[in-house]
Each structure stands twice: as structure tokens, then as C-alpha cells.
Short mmCIF file of N, CA and C in Angstrom, two decimals:
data_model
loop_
_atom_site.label_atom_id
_atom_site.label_comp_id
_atom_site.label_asym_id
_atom_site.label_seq_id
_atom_site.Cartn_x
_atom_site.Cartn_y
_atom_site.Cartn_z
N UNK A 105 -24.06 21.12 -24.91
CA UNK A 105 -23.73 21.18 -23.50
C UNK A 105 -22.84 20.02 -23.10
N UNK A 106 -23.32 18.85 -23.63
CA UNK A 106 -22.17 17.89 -23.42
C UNK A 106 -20.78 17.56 -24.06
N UNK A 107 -20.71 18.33 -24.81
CA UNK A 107 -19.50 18.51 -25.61
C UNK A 107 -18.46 19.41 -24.77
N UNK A 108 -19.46 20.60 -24.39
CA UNK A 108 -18.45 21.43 -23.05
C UNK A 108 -17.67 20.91 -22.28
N UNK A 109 -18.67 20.36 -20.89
CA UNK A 109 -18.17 19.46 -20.27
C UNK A 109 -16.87 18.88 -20.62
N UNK A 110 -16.97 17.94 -21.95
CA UNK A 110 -15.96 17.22 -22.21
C UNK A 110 -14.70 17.80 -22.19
N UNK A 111 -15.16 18.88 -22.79
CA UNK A 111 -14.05 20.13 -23.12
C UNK A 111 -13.26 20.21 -22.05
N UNK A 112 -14.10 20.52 -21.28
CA UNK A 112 -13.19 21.29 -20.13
C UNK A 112 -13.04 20.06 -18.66
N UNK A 113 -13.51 19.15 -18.69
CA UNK A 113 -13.24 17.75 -17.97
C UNK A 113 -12.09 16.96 -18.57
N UNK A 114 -11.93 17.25 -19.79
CA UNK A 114 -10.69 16.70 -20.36
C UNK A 114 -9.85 17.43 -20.86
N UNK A 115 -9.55 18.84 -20.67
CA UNK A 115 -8.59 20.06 -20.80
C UNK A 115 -8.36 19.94 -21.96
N UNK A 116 -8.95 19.14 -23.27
CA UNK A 116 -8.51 19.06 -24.43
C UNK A 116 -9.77 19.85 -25.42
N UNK A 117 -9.49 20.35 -26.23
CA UNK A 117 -10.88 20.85 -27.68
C UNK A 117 -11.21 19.84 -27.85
N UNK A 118 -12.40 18.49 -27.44
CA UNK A 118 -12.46 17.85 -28.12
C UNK A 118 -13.84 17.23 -28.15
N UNK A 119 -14.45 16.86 -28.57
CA UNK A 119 -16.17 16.55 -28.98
C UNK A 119 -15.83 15.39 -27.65
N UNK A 120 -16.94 14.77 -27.32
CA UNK A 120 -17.41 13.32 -26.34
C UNK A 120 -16.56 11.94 -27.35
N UNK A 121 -17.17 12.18 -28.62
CA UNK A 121 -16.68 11.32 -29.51
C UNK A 121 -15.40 11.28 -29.65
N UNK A 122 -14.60 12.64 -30.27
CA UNK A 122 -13.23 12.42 -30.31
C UNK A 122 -12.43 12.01 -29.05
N UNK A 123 -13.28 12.35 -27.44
CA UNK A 123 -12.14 11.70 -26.54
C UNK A 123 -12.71 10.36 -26.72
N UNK A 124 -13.53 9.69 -27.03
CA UNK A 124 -13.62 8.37 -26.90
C UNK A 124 -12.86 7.55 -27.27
N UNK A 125 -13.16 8.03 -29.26
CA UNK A 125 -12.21 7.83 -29.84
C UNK A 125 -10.38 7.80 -29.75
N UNK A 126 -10.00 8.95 -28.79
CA UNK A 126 -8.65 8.88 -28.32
C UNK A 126 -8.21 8.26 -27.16
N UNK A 127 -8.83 7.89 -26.58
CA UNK A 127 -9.02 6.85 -25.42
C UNK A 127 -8.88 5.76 -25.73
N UNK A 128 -9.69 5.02 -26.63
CA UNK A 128 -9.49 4.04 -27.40
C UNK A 128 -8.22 3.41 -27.99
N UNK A 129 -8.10 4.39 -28.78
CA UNK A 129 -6.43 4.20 -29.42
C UNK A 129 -5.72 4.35 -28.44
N UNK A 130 -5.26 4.71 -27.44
CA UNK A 130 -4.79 5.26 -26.08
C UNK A 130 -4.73 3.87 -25.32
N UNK A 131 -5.77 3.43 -25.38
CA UNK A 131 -5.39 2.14 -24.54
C UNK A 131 -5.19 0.94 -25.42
N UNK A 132 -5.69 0.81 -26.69
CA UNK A 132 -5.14 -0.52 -27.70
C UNK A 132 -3.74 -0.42 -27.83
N UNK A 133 -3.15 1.08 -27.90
CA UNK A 133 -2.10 0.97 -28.06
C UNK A 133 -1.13 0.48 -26.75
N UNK A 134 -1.57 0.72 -25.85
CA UNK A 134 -0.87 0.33 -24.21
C UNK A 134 -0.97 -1.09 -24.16
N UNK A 135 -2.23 -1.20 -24.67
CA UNK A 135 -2.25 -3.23 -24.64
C UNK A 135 -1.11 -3.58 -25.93
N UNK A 136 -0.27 -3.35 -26.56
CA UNK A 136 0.51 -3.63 -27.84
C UNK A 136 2.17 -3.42 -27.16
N UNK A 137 2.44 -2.64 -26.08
CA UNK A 137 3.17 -2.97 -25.19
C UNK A 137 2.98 -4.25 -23.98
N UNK A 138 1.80 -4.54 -23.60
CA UNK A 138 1.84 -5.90 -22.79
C UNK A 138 1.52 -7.34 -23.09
N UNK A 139 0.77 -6.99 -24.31
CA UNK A 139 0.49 -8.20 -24.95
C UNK A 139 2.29 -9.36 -25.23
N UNK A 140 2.88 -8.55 -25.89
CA UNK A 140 4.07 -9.24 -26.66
C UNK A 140 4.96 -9.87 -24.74
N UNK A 141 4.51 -9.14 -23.62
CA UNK A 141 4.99 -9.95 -22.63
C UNK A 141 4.54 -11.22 -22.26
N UNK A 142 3.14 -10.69 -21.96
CA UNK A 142 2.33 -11.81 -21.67
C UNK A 142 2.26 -13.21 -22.73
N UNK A 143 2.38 -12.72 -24.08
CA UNK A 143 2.54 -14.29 -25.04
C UNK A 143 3.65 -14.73 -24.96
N UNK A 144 5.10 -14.28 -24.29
CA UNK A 144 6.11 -14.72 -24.49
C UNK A 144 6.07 -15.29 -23.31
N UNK A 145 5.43 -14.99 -21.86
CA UNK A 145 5.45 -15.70 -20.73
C UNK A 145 4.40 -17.21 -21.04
N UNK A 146 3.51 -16.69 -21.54
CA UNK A 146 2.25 -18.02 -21.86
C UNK A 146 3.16 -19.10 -22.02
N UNK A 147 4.01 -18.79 -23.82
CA UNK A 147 4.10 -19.67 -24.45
C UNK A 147 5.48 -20.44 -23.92
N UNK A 148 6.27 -19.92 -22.83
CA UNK A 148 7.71 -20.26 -21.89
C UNK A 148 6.84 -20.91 -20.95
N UNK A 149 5.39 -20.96 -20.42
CA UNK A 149 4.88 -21.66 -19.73
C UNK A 149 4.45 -23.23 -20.07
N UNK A 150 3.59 -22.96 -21.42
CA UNK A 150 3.32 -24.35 -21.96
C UNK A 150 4.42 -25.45 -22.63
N UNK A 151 5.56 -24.51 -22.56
CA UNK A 151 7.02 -25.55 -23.01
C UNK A 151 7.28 -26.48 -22.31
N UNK A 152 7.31 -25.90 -21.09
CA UNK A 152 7.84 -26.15 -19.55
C UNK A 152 7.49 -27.66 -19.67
N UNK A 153 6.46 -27.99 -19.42
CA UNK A 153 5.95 -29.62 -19.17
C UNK A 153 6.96 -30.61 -20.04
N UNK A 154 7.04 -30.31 -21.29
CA UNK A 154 7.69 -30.93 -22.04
C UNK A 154 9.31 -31.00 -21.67
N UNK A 155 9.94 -30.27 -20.79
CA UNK A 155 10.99 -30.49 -20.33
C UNK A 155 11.63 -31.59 -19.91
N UNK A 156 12.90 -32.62 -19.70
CA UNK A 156 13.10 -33.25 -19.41
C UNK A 156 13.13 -33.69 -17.96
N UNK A 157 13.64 -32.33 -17.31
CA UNK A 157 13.17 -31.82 -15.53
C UNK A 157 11.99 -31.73 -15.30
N UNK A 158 10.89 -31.82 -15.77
CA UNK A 158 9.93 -31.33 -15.14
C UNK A 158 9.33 -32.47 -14.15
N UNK A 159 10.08 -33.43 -14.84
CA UNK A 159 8.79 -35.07 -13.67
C UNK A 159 10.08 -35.06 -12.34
N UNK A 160 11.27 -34.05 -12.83
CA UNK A 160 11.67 -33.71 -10.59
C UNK A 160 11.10 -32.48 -10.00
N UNK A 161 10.18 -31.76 -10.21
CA UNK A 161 9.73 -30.96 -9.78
C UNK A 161 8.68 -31.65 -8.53
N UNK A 162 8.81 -30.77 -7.27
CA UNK A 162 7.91 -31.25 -6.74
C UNK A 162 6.53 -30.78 -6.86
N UNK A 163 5.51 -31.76 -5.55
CA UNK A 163 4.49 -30.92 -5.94
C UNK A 163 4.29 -29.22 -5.68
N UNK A 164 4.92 -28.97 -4.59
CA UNK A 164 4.81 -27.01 -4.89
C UNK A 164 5.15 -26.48 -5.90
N UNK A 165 6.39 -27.13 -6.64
CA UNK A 165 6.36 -26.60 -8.31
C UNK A 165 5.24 -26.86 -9.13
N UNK A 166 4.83 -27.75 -8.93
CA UNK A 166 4.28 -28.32 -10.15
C UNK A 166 2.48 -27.21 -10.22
N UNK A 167 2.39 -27.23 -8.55
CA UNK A 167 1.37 -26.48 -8.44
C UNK A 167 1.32 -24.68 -8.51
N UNK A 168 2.61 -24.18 -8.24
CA UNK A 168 3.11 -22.89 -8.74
C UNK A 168 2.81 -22.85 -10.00
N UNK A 169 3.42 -23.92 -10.57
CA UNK A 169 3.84 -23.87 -11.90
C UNK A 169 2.23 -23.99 -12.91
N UNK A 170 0.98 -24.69 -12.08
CA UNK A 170 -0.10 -24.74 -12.94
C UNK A 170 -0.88 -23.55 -12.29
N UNK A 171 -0.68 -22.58 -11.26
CA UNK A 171 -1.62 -21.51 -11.30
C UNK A 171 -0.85 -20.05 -11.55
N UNK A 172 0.04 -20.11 -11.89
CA UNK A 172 1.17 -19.34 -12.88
C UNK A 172 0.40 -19.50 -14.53
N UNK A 173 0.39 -20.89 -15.13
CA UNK A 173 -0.15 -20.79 -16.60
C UNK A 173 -1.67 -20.25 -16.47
N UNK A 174 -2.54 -20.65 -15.35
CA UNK A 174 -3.74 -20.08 -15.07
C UNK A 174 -3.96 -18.64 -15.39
N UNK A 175 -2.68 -17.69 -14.77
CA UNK A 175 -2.93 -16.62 -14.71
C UNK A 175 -2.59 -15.85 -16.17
N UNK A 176 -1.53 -16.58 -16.02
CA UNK A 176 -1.06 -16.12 -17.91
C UNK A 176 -2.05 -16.27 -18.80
N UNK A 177 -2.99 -17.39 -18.56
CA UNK A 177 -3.74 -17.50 -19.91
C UNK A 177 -5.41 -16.53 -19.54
N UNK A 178 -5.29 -16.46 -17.81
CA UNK A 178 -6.10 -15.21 -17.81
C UNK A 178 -5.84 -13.82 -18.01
N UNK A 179 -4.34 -13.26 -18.00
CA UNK A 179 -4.10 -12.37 -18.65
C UNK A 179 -3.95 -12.10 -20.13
N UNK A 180 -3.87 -12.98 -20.75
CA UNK A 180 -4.02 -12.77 -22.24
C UNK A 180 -5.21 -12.62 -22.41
N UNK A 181 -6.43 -13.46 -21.91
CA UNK A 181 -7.86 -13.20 -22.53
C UNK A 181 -8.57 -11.99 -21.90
N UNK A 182 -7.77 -11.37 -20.62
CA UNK A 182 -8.35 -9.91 -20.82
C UNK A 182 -7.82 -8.87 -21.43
N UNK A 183 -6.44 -9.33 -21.51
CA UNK A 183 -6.00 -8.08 -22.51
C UNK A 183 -6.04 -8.28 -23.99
N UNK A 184 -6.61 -9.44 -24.27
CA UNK A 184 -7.22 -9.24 -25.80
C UNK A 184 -8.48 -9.04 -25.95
N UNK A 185 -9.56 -8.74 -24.34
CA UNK A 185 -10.88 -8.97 -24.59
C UNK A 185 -10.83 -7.27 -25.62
N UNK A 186 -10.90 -6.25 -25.34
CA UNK A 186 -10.97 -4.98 -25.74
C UNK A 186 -10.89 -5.05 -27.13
N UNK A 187 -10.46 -5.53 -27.74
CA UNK A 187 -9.77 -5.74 -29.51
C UNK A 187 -11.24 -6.87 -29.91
N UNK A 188 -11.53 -7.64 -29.10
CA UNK A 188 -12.58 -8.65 -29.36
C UNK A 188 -13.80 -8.00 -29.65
N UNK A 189 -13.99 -7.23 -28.27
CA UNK A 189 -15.49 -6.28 -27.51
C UNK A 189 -15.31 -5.01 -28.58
N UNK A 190 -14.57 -4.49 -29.31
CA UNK A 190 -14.18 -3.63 -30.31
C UNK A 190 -14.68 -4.18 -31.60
N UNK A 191 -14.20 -5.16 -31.87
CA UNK A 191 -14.99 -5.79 -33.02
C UNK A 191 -16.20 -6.36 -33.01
N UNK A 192 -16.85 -7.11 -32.21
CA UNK A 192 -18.18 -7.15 -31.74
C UNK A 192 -18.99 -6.24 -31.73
N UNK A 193 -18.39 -5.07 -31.34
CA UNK A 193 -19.29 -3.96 -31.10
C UNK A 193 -19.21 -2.90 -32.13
N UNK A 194 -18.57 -2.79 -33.17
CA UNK A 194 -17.66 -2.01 -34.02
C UNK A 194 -19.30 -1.81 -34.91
N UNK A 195 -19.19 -0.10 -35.04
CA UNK A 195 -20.54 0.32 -35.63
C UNK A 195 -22.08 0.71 -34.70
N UNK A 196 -21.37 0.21 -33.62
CA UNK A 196 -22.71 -0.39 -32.83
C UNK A 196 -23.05 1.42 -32.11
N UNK A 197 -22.79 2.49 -32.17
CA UNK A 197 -22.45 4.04 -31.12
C UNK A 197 -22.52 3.23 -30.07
N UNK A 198 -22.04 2.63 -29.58
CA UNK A 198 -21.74 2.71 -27.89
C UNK A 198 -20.37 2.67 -27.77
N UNK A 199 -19.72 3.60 -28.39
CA UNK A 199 -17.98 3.22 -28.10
C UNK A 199 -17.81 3.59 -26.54
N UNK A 200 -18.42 4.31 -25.60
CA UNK A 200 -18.69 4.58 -24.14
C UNK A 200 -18.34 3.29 -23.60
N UNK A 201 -19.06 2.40 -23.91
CA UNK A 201 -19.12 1.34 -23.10
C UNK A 201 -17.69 0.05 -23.63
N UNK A 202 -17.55 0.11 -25.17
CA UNK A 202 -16.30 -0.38 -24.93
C UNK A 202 -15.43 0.16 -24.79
N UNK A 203 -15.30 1.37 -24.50
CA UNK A 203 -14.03 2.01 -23.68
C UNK A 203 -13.79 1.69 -22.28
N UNK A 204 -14.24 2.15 -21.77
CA UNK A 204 -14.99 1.44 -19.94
C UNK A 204 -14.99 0.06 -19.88
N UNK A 205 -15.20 -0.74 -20.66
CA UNK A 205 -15.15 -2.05 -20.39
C UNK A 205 -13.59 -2.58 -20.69
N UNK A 206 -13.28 -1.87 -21.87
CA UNK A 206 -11.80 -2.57 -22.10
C UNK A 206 -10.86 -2.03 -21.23
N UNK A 207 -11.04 -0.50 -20.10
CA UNK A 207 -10.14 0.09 -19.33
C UNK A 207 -9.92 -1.57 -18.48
N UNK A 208 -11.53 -1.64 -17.78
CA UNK A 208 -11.50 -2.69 -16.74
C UNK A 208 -11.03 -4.06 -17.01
N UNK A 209 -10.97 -4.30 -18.34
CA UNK A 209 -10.54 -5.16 -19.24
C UNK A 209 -8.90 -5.34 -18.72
N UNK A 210 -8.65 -4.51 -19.07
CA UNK A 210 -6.81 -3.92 -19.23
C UNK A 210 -6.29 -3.96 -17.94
N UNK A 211 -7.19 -3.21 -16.62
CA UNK A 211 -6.90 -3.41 -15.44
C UNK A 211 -6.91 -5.33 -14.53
N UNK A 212 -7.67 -5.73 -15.28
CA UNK A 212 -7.99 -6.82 -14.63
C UNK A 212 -6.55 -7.94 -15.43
N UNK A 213 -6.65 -7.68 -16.65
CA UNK A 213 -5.34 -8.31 -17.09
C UNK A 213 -4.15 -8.07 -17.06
N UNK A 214 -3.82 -6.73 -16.15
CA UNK A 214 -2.31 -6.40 -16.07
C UNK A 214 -2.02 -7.26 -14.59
N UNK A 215 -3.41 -7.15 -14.16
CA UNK A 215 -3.54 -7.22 -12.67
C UNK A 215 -2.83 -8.93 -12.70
N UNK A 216 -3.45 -10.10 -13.67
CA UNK A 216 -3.04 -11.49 -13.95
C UNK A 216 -1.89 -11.52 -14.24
N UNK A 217 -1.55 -10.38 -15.22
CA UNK A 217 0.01 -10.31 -15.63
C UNK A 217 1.22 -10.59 -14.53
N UNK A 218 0.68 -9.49 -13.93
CA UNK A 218 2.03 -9.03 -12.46
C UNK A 218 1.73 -10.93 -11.40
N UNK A 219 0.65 -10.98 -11.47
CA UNK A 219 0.89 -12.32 -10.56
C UNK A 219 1.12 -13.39 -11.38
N UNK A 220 1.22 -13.62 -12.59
CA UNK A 220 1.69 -14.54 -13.05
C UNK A 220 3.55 -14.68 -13.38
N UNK A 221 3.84 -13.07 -13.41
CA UNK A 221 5.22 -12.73 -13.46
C UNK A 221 5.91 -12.77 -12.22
N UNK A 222 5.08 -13.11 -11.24
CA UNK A 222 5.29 -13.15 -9.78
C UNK A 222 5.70 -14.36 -9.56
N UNK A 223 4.48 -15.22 -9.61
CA UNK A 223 4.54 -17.11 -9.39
C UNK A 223 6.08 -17.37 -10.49
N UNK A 224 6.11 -16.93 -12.00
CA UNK A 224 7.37 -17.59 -12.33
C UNK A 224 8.06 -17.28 -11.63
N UNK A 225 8.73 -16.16 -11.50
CA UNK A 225 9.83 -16.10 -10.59
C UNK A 225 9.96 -16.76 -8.89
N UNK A 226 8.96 -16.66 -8.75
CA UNK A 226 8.90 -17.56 -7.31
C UNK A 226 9.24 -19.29 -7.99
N UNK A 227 8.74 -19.89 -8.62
CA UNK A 227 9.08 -20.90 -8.90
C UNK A 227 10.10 -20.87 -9.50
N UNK A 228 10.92 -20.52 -10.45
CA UNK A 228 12.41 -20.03 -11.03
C UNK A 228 13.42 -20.18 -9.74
N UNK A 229 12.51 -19.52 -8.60
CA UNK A 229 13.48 -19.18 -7.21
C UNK A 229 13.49 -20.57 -6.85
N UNK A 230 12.42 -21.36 -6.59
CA UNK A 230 12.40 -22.61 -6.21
C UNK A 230 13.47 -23.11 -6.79
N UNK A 231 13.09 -23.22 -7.81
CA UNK A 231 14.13 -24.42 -8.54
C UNK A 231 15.44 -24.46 -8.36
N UNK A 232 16.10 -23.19 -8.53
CA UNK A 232 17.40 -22.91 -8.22
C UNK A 232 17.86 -22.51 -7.39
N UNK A 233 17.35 -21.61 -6.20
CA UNK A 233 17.82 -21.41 -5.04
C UNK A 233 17.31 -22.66 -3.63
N UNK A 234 16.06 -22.96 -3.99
CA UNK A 234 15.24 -23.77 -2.71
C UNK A 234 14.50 -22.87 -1.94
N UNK A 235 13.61 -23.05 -0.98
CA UNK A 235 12.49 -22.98 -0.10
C UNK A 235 13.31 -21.66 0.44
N UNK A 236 14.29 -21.60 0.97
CA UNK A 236 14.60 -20.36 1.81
C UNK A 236 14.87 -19.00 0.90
N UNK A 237 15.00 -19.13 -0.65
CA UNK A 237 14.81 -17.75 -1.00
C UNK A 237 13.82 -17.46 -1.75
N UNK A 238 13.06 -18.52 -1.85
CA UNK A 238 11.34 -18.20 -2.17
C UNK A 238 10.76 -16.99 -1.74
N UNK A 239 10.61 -16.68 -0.46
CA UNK A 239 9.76 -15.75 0.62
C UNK A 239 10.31 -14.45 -0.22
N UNK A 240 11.50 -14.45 0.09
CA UNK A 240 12.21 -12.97 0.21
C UNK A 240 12.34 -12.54 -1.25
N UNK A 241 12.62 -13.28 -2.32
CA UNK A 241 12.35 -12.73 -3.82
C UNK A 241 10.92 -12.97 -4.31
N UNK A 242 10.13 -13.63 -4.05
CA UNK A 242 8.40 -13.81 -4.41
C UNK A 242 8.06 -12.01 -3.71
N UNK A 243 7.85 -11.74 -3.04
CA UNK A 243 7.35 -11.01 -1.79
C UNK A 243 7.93 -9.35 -2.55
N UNK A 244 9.73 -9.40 -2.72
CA UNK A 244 9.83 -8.37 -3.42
C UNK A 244 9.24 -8.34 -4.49
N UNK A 245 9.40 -9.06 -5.41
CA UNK A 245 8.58 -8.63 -6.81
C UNK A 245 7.47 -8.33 -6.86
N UNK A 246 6.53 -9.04 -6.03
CA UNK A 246 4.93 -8.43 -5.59
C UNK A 246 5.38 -6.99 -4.95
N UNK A 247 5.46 -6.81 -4.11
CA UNK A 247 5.79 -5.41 -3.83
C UNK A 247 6.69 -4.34 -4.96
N UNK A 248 7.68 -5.01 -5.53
CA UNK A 248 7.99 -4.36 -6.84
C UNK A 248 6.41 -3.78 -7.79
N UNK A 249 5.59 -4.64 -8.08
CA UNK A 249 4.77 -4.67 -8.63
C UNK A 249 3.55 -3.90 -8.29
N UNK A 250 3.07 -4.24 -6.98
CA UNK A 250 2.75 -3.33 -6.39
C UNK A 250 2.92 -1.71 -6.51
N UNK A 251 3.91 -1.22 -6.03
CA UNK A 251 3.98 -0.49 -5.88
C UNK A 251 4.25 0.61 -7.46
N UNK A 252 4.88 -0.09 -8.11
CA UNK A 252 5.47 0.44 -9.59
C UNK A 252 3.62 0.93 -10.72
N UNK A 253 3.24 -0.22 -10.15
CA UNK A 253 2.18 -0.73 -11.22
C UNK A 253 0.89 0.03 -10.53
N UNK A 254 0.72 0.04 -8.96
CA UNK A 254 -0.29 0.34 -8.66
C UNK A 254 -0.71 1.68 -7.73
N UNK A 255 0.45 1.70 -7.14
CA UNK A 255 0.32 2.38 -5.56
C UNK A 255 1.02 3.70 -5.99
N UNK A 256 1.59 3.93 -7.66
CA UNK A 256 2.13 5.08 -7.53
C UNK A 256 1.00 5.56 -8.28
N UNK A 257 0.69 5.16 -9.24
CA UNK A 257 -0.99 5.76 -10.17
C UNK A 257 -1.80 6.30 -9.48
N UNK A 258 -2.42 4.87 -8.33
CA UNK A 258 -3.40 5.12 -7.47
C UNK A 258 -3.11 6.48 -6.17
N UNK A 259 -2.09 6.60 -6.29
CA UNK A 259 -1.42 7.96 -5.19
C UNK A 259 -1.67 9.15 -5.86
N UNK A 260 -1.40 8.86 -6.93
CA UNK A 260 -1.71 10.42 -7.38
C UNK A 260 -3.14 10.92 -7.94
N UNK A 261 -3.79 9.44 -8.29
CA UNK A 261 -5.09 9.56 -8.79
C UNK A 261 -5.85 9.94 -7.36
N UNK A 262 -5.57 9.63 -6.27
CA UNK A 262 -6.02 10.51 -5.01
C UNK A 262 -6.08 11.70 -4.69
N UNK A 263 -4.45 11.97 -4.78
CA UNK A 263 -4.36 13.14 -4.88
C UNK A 263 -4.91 14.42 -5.61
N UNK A 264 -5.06 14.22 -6.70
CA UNK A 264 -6.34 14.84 -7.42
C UNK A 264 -7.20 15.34 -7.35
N UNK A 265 -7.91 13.89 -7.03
CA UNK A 265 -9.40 13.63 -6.14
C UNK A 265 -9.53 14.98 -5.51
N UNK A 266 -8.78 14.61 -4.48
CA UNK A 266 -8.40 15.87 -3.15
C UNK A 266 -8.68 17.13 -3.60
N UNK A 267 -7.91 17.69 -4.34
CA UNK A 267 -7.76 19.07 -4.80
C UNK A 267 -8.43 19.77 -5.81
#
């Protein structure tokens, strides 16, 4: 009976197990597209200090600039938690629960991603433009982000709902 369900809740032939299983791979593989961003932003973050500019930065840079690496290094440790919670748990039958955990996993670290890709560029803006085009390029890219990343998924995942 629960295999039905699955069946026909997931329009695919496929046991509880095999969607788990494809879910799984489904999202390790989505984290293998964001990962290689997020380490290339980390590791352009921890350079930074070592720069010869960095002791003219003021303090709004400097403080952009340390809850920017905050977020980066919280987006890497959730989008590698799933691969972790996978091996930890590997053998264990509850692949249910690290599926579900690494979705929220994945959500919570794209979520660090976009604001850490946010703050650089807001500070990037600092540096080279000054205070007056901060607002107006910070603000788009969040709303870029927003909307690309969240508000078009979440629109249709409503829509759905609905019908």
C-alpha cells in the first residue's frame, strides 16, 4: 500500500526506496553545482585580509567584509552537511530522514550562499564606487536573488498546492 501511494504521489513506477534513493542523488548532485561556487567565494574571502589594501578599508568594510566570510563559511557547512549526515548514517534504513534533512540542509545553505554573494558585492560596490551606489546594487542583487532563487519556485510550488 505504501509503495502505491508513492507511485502515484510521485507520477513515477517507483518503490518508497527507489524515490528516496533518487532524491538523494537528485540533490548531491545539485549540491556539486553550488559547492564549486561557494569554495571559490570562501577561499577569495580568506585572501582578502592578506591584501595590501585591506588596513584602508573602513570599518563598514571591514565589518561587511567579516559577516560576508561568516556566511560563506555557513554556507559551505550546510551544503556539505548532507554528504556528512549520508555517511554517518550510511546503512543505517533511515535514508527518509537524510533526505529531509539534507533538502533543509541545501535550503538553508543556498539561503547563506545568496547573502554572502550579496554582502561581496555590496562591499566590491563600496570599495569602488562609495556609499551612494551601495543601496541601489546591494538591494538589486538581493532582489535578483530573491526572486530567481526563491519567489519563482515558491510561486509555483503554490500554485499546485491550489489545484
Amino acid at each position: 500500500m505504501g509503495d502505491e501511494q508513492a507511485r502515484s504521489s510521485s507520477g513515477r513506477d517507483e518503490s518508497d526506496v527507489e524515490r528516496l534513493d533518487r532524491n538523494l542523488s537528485e540533490l548531491l548532485n545539485e549540491l556539486r553545482v553550488a559547492l564549486p561556487g561557494v569554495q571559490v567565494l570562501f577561499a577569495f574571502l580568506l585572501v582578502v585580509p592578506f591584501n595590501q589594501r585591506f588596513v584602508d578599508v573602513t570599518s563598514f568594510q571591514r565589518t561587511i567584509y567579516f559577516i560576508t566570510l561568516l556566511c560563506a563559511a555557513a554556507a559551505s557547512a550546510f551544503l556539505i552537511s548532507p554528504s556528512v549526515h549520508h555517511r554517518i548514517m550510511f546503512r543505517q534504513q533511515d535514508k527518509e530522514y537524510v533526505v529531509k534533512t539534507a533538502n533543509r540542509s541545501a535550503i538553508v545553505g543556498l539561503s547563506f550562499l545568496a547573502i554572502a554573494m550579496t554582502l561581496a558585492i555590496l562591499l566590491i560596490t563600496d570599495v569602488l564606487f562609495g556609499p551612494a551606489a551601495v543601496a541601489i546594487t546591494a538591494s538589486g542583487v538581493a532582489l535578483m536573488f530573491g526572486l530567481v532563487w526563491y519567489a519563482v519556485p515558491l510561486r509555483r510550488l503554490r500554485a499546485r498546492r491550489r489545484s
